[in-house]
Amino acid sequence: MDFNLIGYFLSIIICLFILYNRKSKWLNVKSVWLLFSLFFCLGLLILKLSNNINLKNVLFGLCPPIVYWAFDRLFKFLSIKIHDRDFFLYLRGSNDIDDSFWGRNPHVKTTDFLFSFLLLIIIASSLSKHFILKQL
């Protein structure tokens, strides 16, 4: 069983979960840090109990949620400075936009589009690091 791959997919699932629920009332800063701490401790426990896990892979598996959260907060800060509001998540399945076939979203600005896709690229790039490290 490849715990490294499970850890990477779990970290990406956590990032996507927080990305799509970022404006929910129940997902506040304390609950996000509690979730991060819980999975960080779980990752360290698996590292301690397993012999075949590389420390470098574990660190890359534990970092994506924290890196994602830092960029999310940065983009929120920039959006508040630019538009006096948090940015709208311009991704399919988001509650911030009308993603129907003929849906129109005049409230979405270019920075909303840019911040949304940059966050998605940050999350996706964390998985590609796993496959690059696997080749080394």
CSV table of C-alpha atoms in Angstrom, one decimal:
chain,number,residue,atom,x,y,z
A,1,MET,CA,0.0,0.0,0.0
A,2,ASP,CA,1.4,3.3,-1.1
A,3,PHE,CA,0.8,5.7,1.8
A,4,ASN,CA,2.6,8.5,0.0
A,5,LEU,CA,0.0,8.4,-2.8
A,6,ILE,CA,-2.9,8.2,-0.3
A,7,GLY,CA,-1.4,11.2,1.5
A,8,TYR,CA,-1.2,13.3,-1.7
A,9,PHE,CA,-4.7,12.5,-2.7
A,10,LEU,CA,-6.0,13.2,0.8
A,11,SER,CA,-4.2,16.6,0.8
A,12,ILE,CA,-5.7,17.5,-2.6
A,13,ILE,CA,-9.2,16.4,-1.4
A,14,ILE,CA,-8.8,18.6,1.6
A,15,CYS,CA,-7.7,21.6,-0.5
A,16,LEU,CA,-10.7,21.2,-2.9
A,17,PHE,CA,-13.1,20.7,0.0
A,18,ILE,CA,-11.9,24.0,1.5
A,19,LEU,CA,-11.9,25.7,-1.9
A,20,TYR,CA,-15.5,24.9,-2.6
A,21,ASN,CA,-16.7,25.6,0.9
A,22,ARG,CA,-14.6,28.7,1.6
A,23,LYS,CA,-17.5,31.0,2.1
A,24,SER,CA,-19.5,28.7,4.3
A,25,LYS,CA,-20.3,30.0,7.8
A,26,TRP,CA,-19.2,26.8,9.5
A,27,LEU,CA,-15.8,26.8,7.7
A,28,ASN,CA,-14.1,29.5,9.7
A,29,VAL,CA,-10.4,30.0,10.3
A,30,LYS,CA,-10.4,27.9,13.5
A,31,SER,CA,-12.0,24.9,11.9
A,32,VAL,CA,-9.6,25.0,8.9
A,33,TRP,CA,-6.6,25.1,11.3
A,34,LEU,CA,-8.1,22.3,13.3
A,35,LEU,CA,-8.5,20.2,10.2
A,36,PHE,CA,-5.0,21.0,9.1
A,37,SER,CA,-3.6,20.1,12.5
A,38,LEU,CA,-5.6,16.9,12.6
A,39,PHE,CA,-4.3,15.7,9.3
A,40,PHE,CA,-0.7,16.9,10.0
A,41,CYS,CA,-0.7,14.8,13.2
A,42,LEU,CA,-2.1,11.9,11.3
A,43,GLY,CA,0.6,12.2,8.7
A,44,LEU,CA,3.3,12.3,11.4
A,45,LEU,CA,1.8,9.3,13.1
A,46,ILE,CA,1.9,7.3,9.8
A,47,LEU,CA,5.5,8.5,9.3
A,48,LYS,CA,6.4,7.2,12.7
A,49,LEU,CA,4.6,3.8,12.3
A,50,SER,CA,5.7,3.0,8.7
A,51,ASN,CA,9.2,2.1,7.6
A,52,ASN,CA,8.8,2.5,3.9
A,53,ILE,CA,7.8,6.2,3.7
A,54,ASN,CA,10.3,8.8,2.5
A,55,LEU,CA,10.5,11.9,4.7
A,56,LYS,CA,10.7,14.1,1.6
A,57,ASN,CA,7.5,12.7,0.2
A,58,VAL,CA,5.7,13.1,3.6
A,59,LEU,CA,6.7,16.8,3.8
A,60,PHE,CA,5.4,17.4,0.2
A,61,GLY,CA,2.2,15.7,1.2
A,62,LEU,CA,1.7,17.8,4.3
A,63,CYS,CA,2.4,21.1,2.7
A,64,PRO,CA,-0.2,21.6,0.0
A,65,PRO,CA,-3.1,22.4,2.3
A,66,ILE,CA,-1.1,25.1,4.1
A,67,VAL,CA,0.3,26.5,0.8
A,68,TYR,CA,-3.2,26.6,-0.6
A,69,TRP,CA,-4.6,28.3,2.5
A,70,ALA,CA,-1.9,30.9,2.4
A,71,PHE,CA,-2.6,31.8,-1.3
A,72,ASP,CA,-6.4,31.8,-0.6
A,73,ARG,CA,-5.9,34.3,2.2
A,74,LEU,CA,-3.6,36.4,-0.1
A,75,PHE,CA,-6.1,36.4,-2.9
A,76,LYS,CA,-8.9,37.3,-0.5
A,77,PHE,CA,-6.9,40.2,0.8
A,78,LEU,CA,-6.0,41.4,-2.7
A,79,SER,CA,-9.7,41.1,-3.8
A,80,ILE,CA,-10.9,43.1,-0.8
A,81,LYS,CA,-8.3,45.8,-1.6
A,82,ILE,CA,-9.3,45.9,-5.3
A,83,HIS,CA,-13.1,45.3,-5.2
A,84,ASP,CA,-14.1,45.7,-1.5
A,85,ARG,CA,-15.3,42.1,-1.4
A,86,ASP,CA,-14.0,38.5,-1.4
A,87,PHE,CA,-13.5,37.1,-4.8
A,88,PHE,CA,-16.1,34.9,-6.5
A,89,LEU,CA,-15.0,31.3,-7.1
A,90,TYR,CA,-15.3,31.0,-10.9
A,91,LEU,CA,-15.3,27.2,-11.1
A,92,ARG,CA,-18.0,24.7,-12.1
A,93,GLY,CA,-20.0,23.6,-9.1
A,94,SER,CA,-19.4,26.8,-7.2
A,95,ASN,CA,-22.3,28.6,-5.5
A,96,ASP,CA,-20.8,31.9,-6.5
A,97,ILE,CA,-21.6,31.7,-10.2
A,98,ASP,CA,-24.4,30.5,-12.6
A,99,ASP,CA,-22.7,27.6,-14.3
A,100,SER,CA,-25.7,26.6,-16.4
A,101,PHE,CA,-25.5,26.3,-20.2
A,102,TRP,CA,-26.7,29.9,-20.9
A,103,GLY,CA,-25.6,31.3,-17.5
A,104,ARG,CA,-24.5,34.8,-17.3
A,105,ASN,CA,-22.1,36.1,-14.6
A,106,PRO,CA,-21.8,39.9,-14.9
A,107,HIS,CA,-20.7,40.2,-11.3
A,108,VAL,CA,-17.5,38.2,-12.0
A,109,LYS,CA,-14.5,40.3,-12.7
A,110,THR,CA,-11.2,39.2,-14.3
A,111,THR,CA,-9.5,39.0,-11.0
A,112,ASP,CA,-12.1,36.5,-9.8
A,113,PHE,CA,-11.4,34.4,-12.8
A,114,LEU,CA,-7.6,34.7,-12.3
A,115,PHE,CA,-7.6,34.0,-8.6
A,116,SER,CA,-9.9,30.9,-9.0
A,117,PHE,CA,-7.7,29.3,-11.6
A,118,LEU,CA,-4.5,30.2,-9.8
A,119,LEU,CA,-5.8,28.4,-6.8
A,120,LEU,CA,-6.8,25.4,-8.9
A,121,ILE,CA,-3.3,25.3,-10.5
A,122,ILE,CA,-1.7,25.5,-7.0
A,123,ILE,CA,-3.7,22.5,-5.9
A,124,ALA,CA,-3.0,20.5,-9.1
A,125,SER,CA,0.7,21.3,-9.0
A,126,SER,CA,1.0,19.6,-5.6
A,127,LEU,CA,0.0,16.3,-7.1
A,128,SER,CA,2.4,16.6,-10.0
A,129,LYS,CA,5.3,17.0,-7.5
A,130,HIS,CA,4.5,13.5,-6.2
A,131,PHE,CA,5.0,12.0,-9.6
A,132,ILE,CA,8.1,14.0,-10.2
A,133,LEU,CA,9.6,12.9,-6.9
A,134,LYS,CA,8.6,9.3,-7.7
A,135,GLN,CA,10.8,9.4,-10.8
A,136,LEU,CA,13.9,10.6,-8.8
